[in-house]
XYZ file of C-alpha atoms in Angstrom:
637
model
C 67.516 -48.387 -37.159
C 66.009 -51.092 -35.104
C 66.370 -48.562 -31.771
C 64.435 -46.389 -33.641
C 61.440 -48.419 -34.164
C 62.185 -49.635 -30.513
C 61.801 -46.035 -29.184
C 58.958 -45.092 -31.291
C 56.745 -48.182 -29.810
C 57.558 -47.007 -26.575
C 56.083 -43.622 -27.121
C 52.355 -43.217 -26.156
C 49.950 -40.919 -27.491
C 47.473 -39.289 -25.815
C 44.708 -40.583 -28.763
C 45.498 -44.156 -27.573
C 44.467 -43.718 -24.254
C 41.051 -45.524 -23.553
C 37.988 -43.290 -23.818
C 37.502 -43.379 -19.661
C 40.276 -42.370 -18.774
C 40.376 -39.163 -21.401
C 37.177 -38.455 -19.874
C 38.320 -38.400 -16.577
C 40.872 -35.819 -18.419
C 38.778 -33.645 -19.463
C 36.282 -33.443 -16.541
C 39.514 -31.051 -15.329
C 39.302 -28.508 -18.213
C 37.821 -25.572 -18.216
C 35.215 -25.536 -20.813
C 37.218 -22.639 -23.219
C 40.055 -25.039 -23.130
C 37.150 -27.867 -24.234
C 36.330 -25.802 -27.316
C 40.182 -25.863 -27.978
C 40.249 -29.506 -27.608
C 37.446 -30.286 -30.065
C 38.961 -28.575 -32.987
C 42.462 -31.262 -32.624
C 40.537 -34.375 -33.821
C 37.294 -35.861 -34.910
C 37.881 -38.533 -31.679
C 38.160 -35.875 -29.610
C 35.109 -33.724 -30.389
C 33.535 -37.007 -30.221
C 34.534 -37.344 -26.626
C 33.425 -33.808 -25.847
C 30.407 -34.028 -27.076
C 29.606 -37.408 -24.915
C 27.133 -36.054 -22.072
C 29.162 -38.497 -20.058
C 32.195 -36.019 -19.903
C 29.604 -33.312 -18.792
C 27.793 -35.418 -16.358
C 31.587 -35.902 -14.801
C 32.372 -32.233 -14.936
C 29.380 -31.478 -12.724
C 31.075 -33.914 -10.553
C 34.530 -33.012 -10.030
C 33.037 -28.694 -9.373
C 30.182 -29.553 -7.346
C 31.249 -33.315 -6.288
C 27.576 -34.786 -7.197
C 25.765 -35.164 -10.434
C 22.207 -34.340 -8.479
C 21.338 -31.100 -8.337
C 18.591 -28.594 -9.341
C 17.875 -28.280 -13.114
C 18.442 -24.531 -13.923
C 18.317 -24.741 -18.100
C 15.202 -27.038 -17.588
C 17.111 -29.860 -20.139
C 18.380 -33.465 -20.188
C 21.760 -32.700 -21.804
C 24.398 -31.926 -19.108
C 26.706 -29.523 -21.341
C 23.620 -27.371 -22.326
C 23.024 -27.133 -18.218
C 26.448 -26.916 -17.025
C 26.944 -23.780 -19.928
C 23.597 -22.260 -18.588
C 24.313 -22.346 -15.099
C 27.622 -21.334 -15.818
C 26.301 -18.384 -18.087
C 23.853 -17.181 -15.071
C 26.707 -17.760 -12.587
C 28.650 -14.877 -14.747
C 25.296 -12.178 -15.202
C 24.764 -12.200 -11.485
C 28.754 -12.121 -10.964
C 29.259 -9.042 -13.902
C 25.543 -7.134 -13.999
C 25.716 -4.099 -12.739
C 23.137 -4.024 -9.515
C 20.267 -1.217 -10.197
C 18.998 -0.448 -6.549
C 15.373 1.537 -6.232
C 13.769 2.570 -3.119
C 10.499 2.611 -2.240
C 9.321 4.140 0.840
C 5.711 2.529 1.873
C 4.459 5.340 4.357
C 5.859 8.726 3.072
C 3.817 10.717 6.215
C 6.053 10.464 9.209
C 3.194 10.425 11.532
C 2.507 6.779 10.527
C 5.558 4.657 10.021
C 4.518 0.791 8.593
C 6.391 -1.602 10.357
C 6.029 -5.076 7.242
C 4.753 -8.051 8.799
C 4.685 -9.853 5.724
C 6.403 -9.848 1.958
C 5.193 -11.909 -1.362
C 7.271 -11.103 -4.346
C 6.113 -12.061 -7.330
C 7.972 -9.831 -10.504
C 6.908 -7.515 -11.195
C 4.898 -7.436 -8.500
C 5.408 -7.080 -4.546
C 2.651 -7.450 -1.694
C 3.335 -6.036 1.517
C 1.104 -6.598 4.303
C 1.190 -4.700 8.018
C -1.563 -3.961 10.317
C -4.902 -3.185 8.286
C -2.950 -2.072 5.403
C -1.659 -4.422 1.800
C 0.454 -2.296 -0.412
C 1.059 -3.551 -3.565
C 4.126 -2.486 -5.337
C 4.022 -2.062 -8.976
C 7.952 -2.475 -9.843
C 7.393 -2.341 -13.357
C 5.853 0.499 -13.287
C 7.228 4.501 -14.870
C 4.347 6.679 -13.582
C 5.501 7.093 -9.956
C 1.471 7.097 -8.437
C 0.835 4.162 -10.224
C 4.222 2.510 -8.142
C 2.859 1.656 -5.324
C -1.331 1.028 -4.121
C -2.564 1.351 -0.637
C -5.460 -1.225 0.094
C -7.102 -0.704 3.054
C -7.646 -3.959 4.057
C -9.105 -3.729 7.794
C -8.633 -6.429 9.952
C -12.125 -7.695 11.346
C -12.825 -7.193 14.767
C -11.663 -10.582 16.644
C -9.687 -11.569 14.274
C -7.151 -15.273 15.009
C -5.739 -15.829 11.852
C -4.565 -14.608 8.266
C -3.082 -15.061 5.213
C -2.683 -13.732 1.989
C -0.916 -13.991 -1.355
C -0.489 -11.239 -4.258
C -4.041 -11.797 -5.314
C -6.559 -12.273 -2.167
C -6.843 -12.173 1.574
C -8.054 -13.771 4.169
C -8.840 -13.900 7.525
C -10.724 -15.810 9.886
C -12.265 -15.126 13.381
C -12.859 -16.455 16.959
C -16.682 -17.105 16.511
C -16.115 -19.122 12.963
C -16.372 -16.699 10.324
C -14.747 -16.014 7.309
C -13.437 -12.894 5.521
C -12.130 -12.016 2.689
C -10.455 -9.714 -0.312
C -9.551 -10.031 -3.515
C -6.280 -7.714 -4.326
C -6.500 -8.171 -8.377
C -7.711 -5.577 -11.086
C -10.361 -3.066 -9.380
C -11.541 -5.769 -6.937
C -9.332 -3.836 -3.963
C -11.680 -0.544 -4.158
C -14.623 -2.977 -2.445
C -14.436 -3.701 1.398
C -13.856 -7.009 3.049
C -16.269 -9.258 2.151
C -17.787 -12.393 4.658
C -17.845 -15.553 3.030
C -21.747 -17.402 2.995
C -20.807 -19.616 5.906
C -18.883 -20.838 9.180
C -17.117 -22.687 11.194
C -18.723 -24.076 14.013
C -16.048 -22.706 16.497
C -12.843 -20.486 16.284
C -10.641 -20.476 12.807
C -7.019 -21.661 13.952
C -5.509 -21.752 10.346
C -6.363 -20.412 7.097
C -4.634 -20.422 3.972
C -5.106 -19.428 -0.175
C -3.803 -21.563 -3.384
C -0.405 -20.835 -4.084
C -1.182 -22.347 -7.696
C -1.942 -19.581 -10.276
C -2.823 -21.731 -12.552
C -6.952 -21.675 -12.153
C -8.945 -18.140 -12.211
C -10.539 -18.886 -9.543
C -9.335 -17.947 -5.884
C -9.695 -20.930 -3.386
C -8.969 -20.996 0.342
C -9.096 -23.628 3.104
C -9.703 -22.881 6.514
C -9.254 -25.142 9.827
C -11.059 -24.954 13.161
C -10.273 -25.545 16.628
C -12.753 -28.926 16.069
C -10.527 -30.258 13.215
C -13.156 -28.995 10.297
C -11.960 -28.079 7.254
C -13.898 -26.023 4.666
C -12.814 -25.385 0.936
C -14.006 -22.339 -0.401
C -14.391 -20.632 -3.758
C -14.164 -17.434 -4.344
C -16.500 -16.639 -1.047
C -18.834 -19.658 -1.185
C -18.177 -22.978 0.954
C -17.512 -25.502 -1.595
C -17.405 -28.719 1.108
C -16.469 -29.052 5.069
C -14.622 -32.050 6.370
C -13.999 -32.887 10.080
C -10.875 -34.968 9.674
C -9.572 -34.785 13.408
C -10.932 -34.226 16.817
C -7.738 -31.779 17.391
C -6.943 -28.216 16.732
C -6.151 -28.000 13.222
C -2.537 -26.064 13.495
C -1.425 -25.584 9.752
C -3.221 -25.917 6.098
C -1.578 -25.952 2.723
C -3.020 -25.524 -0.575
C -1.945 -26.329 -4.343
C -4.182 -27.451 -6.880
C -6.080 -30.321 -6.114
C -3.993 -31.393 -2.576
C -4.367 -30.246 0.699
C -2.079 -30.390 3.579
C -3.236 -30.177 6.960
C -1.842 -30.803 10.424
C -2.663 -30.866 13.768
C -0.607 -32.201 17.217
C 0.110 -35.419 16.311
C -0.600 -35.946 12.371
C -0.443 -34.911 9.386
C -3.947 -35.446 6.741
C -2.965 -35.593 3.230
C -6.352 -34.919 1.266
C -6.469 -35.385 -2.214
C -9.471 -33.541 -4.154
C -11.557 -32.686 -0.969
C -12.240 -36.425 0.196
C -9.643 -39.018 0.542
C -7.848 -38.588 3.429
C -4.382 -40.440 4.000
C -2.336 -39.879 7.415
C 1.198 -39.644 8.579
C 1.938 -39.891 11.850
C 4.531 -37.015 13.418
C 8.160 -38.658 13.678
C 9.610 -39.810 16.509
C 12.906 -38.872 17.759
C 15.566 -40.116 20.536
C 15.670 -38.547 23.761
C 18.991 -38.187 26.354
C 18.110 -40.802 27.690
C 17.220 -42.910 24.692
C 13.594 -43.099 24.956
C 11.399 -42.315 22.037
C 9.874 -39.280 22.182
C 7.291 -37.381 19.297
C 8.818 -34.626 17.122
C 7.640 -31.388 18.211
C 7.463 -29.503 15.333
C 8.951 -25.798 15.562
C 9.451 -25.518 11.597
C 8.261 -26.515 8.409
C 8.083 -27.009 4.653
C 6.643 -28.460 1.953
C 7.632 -29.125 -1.558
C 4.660 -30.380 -3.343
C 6.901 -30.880 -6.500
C 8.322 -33.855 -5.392
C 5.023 -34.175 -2.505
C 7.259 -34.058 0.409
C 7.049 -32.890 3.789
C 10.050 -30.992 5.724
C 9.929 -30.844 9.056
C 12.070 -30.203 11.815
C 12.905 -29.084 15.672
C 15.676 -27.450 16.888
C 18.260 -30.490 15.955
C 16.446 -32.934 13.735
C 14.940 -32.207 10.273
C 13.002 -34.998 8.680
C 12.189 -35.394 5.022
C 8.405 -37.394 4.906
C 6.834 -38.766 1.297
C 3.095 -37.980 1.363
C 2.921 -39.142 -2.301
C 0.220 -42.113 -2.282
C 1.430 -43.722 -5.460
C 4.616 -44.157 -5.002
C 6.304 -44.189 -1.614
C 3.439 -42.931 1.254
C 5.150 -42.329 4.753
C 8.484 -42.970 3.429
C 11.099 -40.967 5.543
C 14.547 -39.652 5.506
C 16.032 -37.821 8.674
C 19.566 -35.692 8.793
C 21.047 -34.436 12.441
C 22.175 -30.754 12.656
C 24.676 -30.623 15.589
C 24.011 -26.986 15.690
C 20.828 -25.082 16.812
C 18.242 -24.772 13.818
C 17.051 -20.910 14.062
C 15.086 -21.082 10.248
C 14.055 -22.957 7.041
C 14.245 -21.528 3.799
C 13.381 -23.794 0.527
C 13.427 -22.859 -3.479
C 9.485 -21.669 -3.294
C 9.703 -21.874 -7.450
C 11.114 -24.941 -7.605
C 8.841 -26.753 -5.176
C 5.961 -25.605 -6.946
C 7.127 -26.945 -10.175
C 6.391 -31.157 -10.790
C 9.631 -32.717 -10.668
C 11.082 -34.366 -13.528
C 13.805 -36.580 -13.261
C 14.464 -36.834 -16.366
C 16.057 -33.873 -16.642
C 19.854 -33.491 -16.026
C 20.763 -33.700 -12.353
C 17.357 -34.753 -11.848
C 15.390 -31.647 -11.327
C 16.333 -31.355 -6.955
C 15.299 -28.859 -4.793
C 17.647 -26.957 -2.438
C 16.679 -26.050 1.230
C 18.693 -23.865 3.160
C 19.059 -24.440 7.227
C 19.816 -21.956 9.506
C 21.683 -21.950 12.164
C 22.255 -20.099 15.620
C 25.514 -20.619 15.169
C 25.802 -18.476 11.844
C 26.042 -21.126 9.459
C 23.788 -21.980 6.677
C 23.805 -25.868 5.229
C 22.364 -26.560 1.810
C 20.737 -29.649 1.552
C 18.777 -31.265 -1.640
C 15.237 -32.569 -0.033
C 15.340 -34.484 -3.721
C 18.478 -36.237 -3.664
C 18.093 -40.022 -4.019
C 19.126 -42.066 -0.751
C 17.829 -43.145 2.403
C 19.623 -40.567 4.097
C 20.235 -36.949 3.945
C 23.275 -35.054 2.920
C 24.845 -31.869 3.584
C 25.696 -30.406 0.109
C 27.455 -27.422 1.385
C 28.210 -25.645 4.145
C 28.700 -21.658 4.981
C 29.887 -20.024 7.921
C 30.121 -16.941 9.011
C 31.650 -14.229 11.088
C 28.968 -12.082 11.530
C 24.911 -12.314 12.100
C 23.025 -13.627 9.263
C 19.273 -11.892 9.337
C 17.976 -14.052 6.929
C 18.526 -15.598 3.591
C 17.377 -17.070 0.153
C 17.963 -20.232 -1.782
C 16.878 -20.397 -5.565
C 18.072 -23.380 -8.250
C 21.352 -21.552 -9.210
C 21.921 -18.690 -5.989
C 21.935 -18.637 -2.381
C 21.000 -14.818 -1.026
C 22.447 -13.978 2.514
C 21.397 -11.006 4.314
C 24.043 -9.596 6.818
C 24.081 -6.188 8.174
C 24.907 -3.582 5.469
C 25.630 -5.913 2.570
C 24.341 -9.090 0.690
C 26.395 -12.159 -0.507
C 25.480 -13.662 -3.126
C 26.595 -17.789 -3.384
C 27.156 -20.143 -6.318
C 24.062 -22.607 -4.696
C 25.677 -25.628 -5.900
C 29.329 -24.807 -5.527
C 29.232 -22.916 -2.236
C 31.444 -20.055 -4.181
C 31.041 -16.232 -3.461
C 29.794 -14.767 -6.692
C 28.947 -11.305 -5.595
C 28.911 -8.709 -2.282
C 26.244 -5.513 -2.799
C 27.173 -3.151 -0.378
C 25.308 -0.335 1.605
C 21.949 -2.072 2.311
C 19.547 -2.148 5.145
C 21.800 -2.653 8.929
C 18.927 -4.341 9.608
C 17.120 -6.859 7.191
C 14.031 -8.066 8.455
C 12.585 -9.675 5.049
C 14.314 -11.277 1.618
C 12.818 -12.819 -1.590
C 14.318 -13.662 -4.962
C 11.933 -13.503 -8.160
C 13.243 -14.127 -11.420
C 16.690 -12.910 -11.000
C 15.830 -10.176 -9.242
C 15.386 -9.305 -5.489
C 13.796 -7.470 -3.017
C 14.871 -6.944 0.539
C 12.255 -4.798 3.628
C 13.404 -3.477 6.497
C 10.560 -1.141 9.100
C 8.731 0.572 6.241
C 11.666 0.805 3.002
C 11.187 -2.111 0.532
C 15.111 -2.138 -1.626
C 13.987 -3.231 -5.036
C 17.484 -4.711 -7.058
C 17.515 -5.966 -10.363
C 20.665 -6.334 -12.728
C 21.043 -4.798 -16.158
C 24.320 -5.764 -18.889
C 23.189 -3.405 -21.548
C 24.412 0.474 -20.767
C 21.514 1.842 -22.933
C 19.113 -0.026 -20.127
C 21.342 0.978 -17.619
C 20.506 4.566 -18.735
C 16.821 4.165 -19.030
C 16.360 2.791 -15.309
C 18.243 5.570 -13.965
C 15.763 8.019 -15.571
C 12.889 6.312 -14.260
C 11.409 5.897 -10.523
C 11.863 9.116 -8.124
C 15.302 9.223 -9.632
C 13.465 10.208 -12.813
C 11.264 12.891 -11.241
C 14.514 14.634 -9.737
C 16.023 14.660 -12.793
C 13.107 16.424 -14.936
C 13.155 18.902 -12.073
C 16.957 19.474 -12.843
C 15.939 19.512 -17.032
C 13.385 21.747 -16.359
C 15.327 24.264 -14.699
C 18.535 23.825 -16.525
C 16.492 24.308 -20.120
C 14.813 27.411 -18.179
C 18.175 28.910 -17.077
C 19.489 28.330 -20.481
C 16.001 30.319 -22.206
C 17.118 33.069 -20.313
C 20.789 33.382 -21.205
C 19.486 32.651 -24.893
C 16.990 35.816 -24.882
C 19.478 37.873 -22.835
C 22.311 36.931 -25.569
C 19.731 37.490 -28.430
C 19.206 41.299 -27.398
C 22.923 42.073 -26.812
C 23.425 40.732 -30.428
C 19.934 43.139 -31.659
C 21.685 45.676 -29.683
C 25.115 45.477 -30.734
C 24.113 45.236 -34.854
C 22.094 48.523 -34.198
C 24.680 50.456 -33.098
C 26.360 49.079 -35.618
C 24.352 50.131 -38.204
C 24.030 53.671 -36.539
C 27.540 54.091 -36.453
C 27.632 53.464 -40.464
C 25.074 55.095 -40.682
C 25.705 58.234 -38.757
C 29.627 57.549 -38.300
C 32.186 59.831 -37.670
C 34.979 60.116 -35.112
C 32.662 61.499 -32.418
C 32.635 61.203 -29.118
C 30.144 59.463 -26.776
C 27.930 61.943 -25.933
C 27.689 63.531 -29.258
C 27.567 60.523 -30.953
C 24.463 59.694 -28.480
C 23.055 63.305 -29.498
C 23.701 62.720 -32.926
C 22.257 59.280 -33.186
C 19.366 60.574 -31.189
C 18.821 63.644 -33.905
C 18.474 61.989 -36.493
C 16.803 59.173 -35.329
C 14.002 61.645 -33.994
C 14.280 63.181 -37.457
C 13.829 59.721 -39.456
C 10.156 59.215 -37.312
C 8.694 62.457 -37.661
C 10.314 63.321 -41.365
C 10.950 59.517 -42.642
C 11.520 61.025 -46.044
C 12.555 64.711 -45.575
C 16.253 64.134 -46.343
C 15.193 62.043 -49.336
C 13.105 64.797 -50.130
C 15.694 67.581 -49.650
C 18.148 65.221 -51.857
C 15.783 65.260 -54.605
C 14.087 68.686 -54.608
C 16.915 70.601 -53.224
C 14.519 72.388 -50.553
C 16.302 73.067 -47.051
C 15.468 71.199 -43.727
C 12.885 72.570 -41.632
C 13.441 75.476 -39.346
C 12.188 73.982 -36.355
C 14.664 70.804 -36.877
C 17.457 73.500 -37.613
C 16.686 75.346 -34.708
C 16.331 71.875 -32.394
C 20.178 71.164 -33.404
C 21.239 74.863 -32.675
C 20.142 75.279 -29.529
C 21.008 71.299 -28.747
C 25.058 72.452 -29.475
C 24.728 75.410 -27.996
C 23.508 74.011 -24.880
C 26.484 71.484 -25.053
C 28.734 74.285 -25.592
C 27.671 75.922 -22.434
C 27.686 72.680 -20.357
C 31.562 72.027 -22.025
C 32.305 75.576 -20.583
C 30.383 75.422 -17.507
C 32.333 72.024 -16.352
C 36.071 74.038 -17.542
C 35.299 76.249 -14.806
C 34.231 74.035 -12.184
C 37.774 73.079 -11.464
C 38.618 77.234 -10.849
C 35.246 76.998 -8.112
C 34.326 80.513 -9.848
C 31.102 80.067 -8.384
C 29.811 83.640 -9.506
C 30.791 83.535 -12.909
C 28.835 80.084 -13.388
C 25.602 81.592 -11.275
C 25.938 84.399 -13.414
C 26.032 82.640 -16.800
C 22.800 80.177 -15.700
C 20.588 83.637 -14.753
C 21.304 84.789 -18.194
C 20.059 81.432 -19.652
C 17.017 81.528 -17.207
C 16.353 84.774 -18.244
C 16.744 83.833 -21.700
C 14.397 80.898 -21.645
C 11.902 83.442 -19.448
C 11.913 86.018 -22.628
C 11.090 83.320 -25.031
C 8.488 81.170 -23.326
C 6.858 84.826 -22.984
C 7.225 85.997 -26.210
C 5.750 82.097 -27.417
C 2.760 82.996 -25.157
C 1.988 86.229 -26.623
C 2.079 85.358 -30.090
C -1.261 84.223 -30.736
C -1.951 81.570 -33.077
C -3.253 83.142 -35.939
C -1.635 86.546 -36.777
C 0.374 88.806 -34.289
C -0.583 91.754 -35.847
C -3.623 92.239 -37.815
C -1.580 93.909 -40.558
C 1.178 91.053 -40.841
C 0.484 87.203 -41.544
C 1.281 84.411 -39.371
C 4.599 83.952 -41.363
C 5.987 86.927 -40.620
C 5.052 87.332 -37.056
C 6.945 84.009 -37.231
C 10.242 85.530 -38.798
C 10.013 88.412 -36.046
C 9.910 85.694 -33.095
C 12.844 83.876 -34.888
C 14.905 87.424 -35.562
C 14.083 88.147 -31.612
C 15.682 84.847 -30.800
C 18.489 84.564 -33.143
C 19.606 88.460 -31.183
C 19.428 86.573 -27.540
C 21.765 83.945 -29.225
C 23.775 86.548 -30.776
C 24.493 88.219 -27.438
C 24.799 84.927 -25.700
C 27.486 84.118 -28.241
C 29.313 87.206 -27.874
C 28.957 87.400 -24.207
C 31.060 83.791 -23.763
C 33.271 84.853 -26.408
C 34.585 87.492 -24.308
C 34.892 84.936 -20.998
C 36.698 82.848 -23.145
């Protein structure tokens, strides 16, 4: 009894293990087997519903709780279910590709300089040309719009986003076009003013938020101009440099020449960072030359980088101004590519993994590092790293995918995890431009703009395959299947007419006859039904006897059957003589009565008989020529 008790207080149950350590636990399960556990005990639903347990799940997957916020939340388990929940549409969704071909003539092929995808719209710009591509569109012309949007003579410098362009020229002035509603049918338009010497950079708002279109342009002189719509709205000269890049969103303004950057808040205060220095082989300090760069105003910082060192720089006046992180990539940097919708989005820290932003870094080497530009520390981190065998053209990064373009096929990444979630085969060999809106994505190539979206539901599935030029092929194929098929239909309703008349003939009519007299017959009394419709009703009733003309109609119908029966019996015995013989005497026959018809007049034949009787003579004369035509085959026979 007493081992008993012993060997019971030696057991241990996994209830009286401390709360850490079950979390630690759990931060191993899946999240079905979760669900399982929360149904065993009040303590342990408890536990599962701690955010603490989530917050550590994010951390044994993706081995850091900082990441971008995807479900746009401050509970962990709500995030890590989205994420996991978007992970599993891009990994199961079927992939619904359309193409659209920008230049159909083949005289002039568009080579795309530029791409802006915005869903459900895409702006393609090459020379003197911005399509717009309408991918929400059914009507196929209303798919994609041709702006002509010529480049001014002398032009040095352009941009433009899915609602205006501009452009600016060597002598100072200032063009532009707005893209929205009807605005494209009008030419380019010169703004009211100028720069006082040639335009070096230009740029438009990437904010949508006001209805207005602004631009900011920079000058060889270091001016800057604001500009509304097309009216200057104020000029700055903030350096005696050439002003090199300008950036735009809402009420900031990022410009940058040589040696510094200018940080302008609403069009007058002016703060300045300095470039970065770096070490050189010999360990002397030499300025950044910057070959690439970013910025994300959500968290107002500035990315910037050469060929080996990338350099995150605070330009945020309230908080930390000039503060700066750096990161060494042993390998050659070839590209930059940052979350555009999450850097234009105010970070909130709040939120669970405290909204970060992921940039992606190129390499020569075929590698791609991820890197969060938000992650707290004075240094920078590699999150993950990709390599691989083959070119990489170019790629994407959003807050839950990372888009890689390789020749013939896309990959599609788990951003935070660094797992492959999907391959799409048979793409462009080539990729020349990628963008990710919304879920969906388009990839360009020379002038063919792929347009992939992904669709669970089958019923959707079949819509979009019925819409596009996909659509129009199949209503030619529906048009001339259901006109095929109104032909068969006609054709099959007259053999079905024809076969219930000769039905009804045969009942009619019947009798075991053959083919040709069953024709003759049919055709008898069918002639007989139109010209006397009620002559046998008639004859039924009265008793009176059929006409003599019908009477005499069928006689000399069976005779002349009769003669053609006998005529074909001796065409096997070649008695030639006989048969030229027996068709004189019916020539001769047919001679005497188409005479004697002619001279019997109409009236009377004779002024001493009436017409009936001169009638009964002709028939007498013509029953005698039957008579002897009778007898005379009789004797052949």
């Amino acid at each position: 009894m007493n081992l008993a008790v012993e060997d019971k207080s030696k057991k241990v149950s996994l209830i009286t293990l401390p709360p850490e350590v079950l979390i630690s636990i759990f931060s191993h399960v899946d999240e079905k087997d979760l669900y399982v556990l929360q149904q065993v005990c009040s303590y342990f639903a408890c536990l599962i519903n701690d955010e603490e347990l989530w917050k550590n799940l994010f951390v044994s997957r993706i081995h850091t709780c900082y990441f971008p916020s995807f479900a746009q939340t401050n509970k962990y388990s709500i995030e890590y279910l989205e994420r996991l929940q978007g992970l599993r549409q891009w990994k199961h969704n079927r992939a619904i590709k359309t193409k659209y071909v920008l230049s159909p003539s083949p005289r002039y092929q568009v080579q795309i300089e530029r791409i802006i995808f915005d869903y459900p719209r895409c702006a393609c710009y090459n020379d003197g040309i911005i399509t717009l591509v309408q991918l929400h569109s059914r009507r196929k012309k209303d798919r994609l719009i041709y702006i002509p949007c010529t480049t001014p003579q002398g032009c040095s410098t352009m941009s433009f986003n899915i609602n205006a362009a501009v452009f600016g020229r060597f002598d100072g002035r200032v063009f532009g076009k707005l893209l929205s509603n009807k605005s494209y049918l009008t030419p380019v338009t010169e703004f009211d003013s100028r720069h006082s010497s040639c335009v070096t950079a230009i740029t438009t708002s990437i904010s949508q938020d006001s209805l207005e279109d602004w631009c900011v342009s920079g000058s060889e002189n270091g001016e800057l101009i604001w500009w509304c719509e097309t009216h200057k709205v104020k000029s700055l000269k903030i350096s005696s440099k050439v002003i090199l890049h300008v950036a735009l969103y809402k009420n900031w303004t990022i410009a940058a020449d040589s040696e510094k950057f200018y940080v302008i808040k609403d069009m007058e205060d002016v703060h300045i960072i300095p470039l970065p220095k770096t070490k050189n082989t010999d360990g002397s300090d030499v300025q950044l030359q910057v070959q690439f760069s970013k910025i994300d105003f959500g968290s107002m910082s500035l990315i910037v980088a050469d060929t080996r060192h990338l350099f995150v720089i605070s330009f945020n006046p309230d908080l930390d101004f000039g503060r700066s992180r750096t990161i060494l990539i042993p390998e050659t940097i070839s590209n930059l590519e940052i979350d555009l919708a999450t850097c234009k989005r105010e970070q909130n820290k709040s939120l669970a993994g405290e909204d970060g932003c992921f940039l992606a870094v190129m390499t020569m080497e075929n590698s791609i590092k991820l890197i969060n530009v938000r992650a707290p520390g004075n240094t920078l981190i590699i999150e993950n790293e990709l390599k691989f065998d083959e070119q990489v053209y170019t790629c994407q990064v959003s807050n839950l995918v990372l888009v890689c373009a390789l020749s013939g096929q896309l990959q599609v990444y788990d951003a935070a995890g660094a797992r492959l979630i999907k391959t799409v085969q048979k793409t462009d060999k080539y990729p020349q431009h990628l963008a990710i809106s919304q879920g969906r994505m388009i990839i360009a190539s020379g002038n063919l703009v792929h347009f992939l979206q992904y669709i669970s539901d089958p019923s959707l599935l079949k819509k979009r395959s019925g819409s596009g030029g996909q659509r129009a092929h199949g209503n030619k194929w529906d048009k001339r299947v259901n006109a095929e098929l109104a032909i068969y239909d006609e054709e099959e309703s007259l053999r079905k007419e024809r076969a219930l008349e000769n039905e009804r003939l045969i009942e009619t009519y019947g009798g075991d006859l053959s083919d040709d007299e069953l024709q003759l017959r049919i055709a008898l009394m069918e002639s007989e039904s139109s010209h006397f419709p009620n002559s046998a009703h008639q004859a039924e009733q009265s008793g009176e006897e059929v006409d003599d003309d019908l009477e005499r109609a069928i006689e000399e119908s069976r005779l002349a059957q009769e003669n053609q029966q006998f005529v074909e019996s001796f065409a096997d015995e070649d008695d030639e003589d006989f048969i030229r013989a027996l068709e004189q005497s019916r020539a001769d026959e047919e001679h005497n009565s188409q005479r004697i018809r002619r001279s019997t007049p109409l009236t009377d034949v004779d002024d001493s008989r009436p017409l009936d009787q001169a009638i009964a003579g002709n028939d007498e004369d013509d029953e005698a020529l039957r008579l002897a035509l009778a007898l005379s085959l009789s004797e052949a026979n």
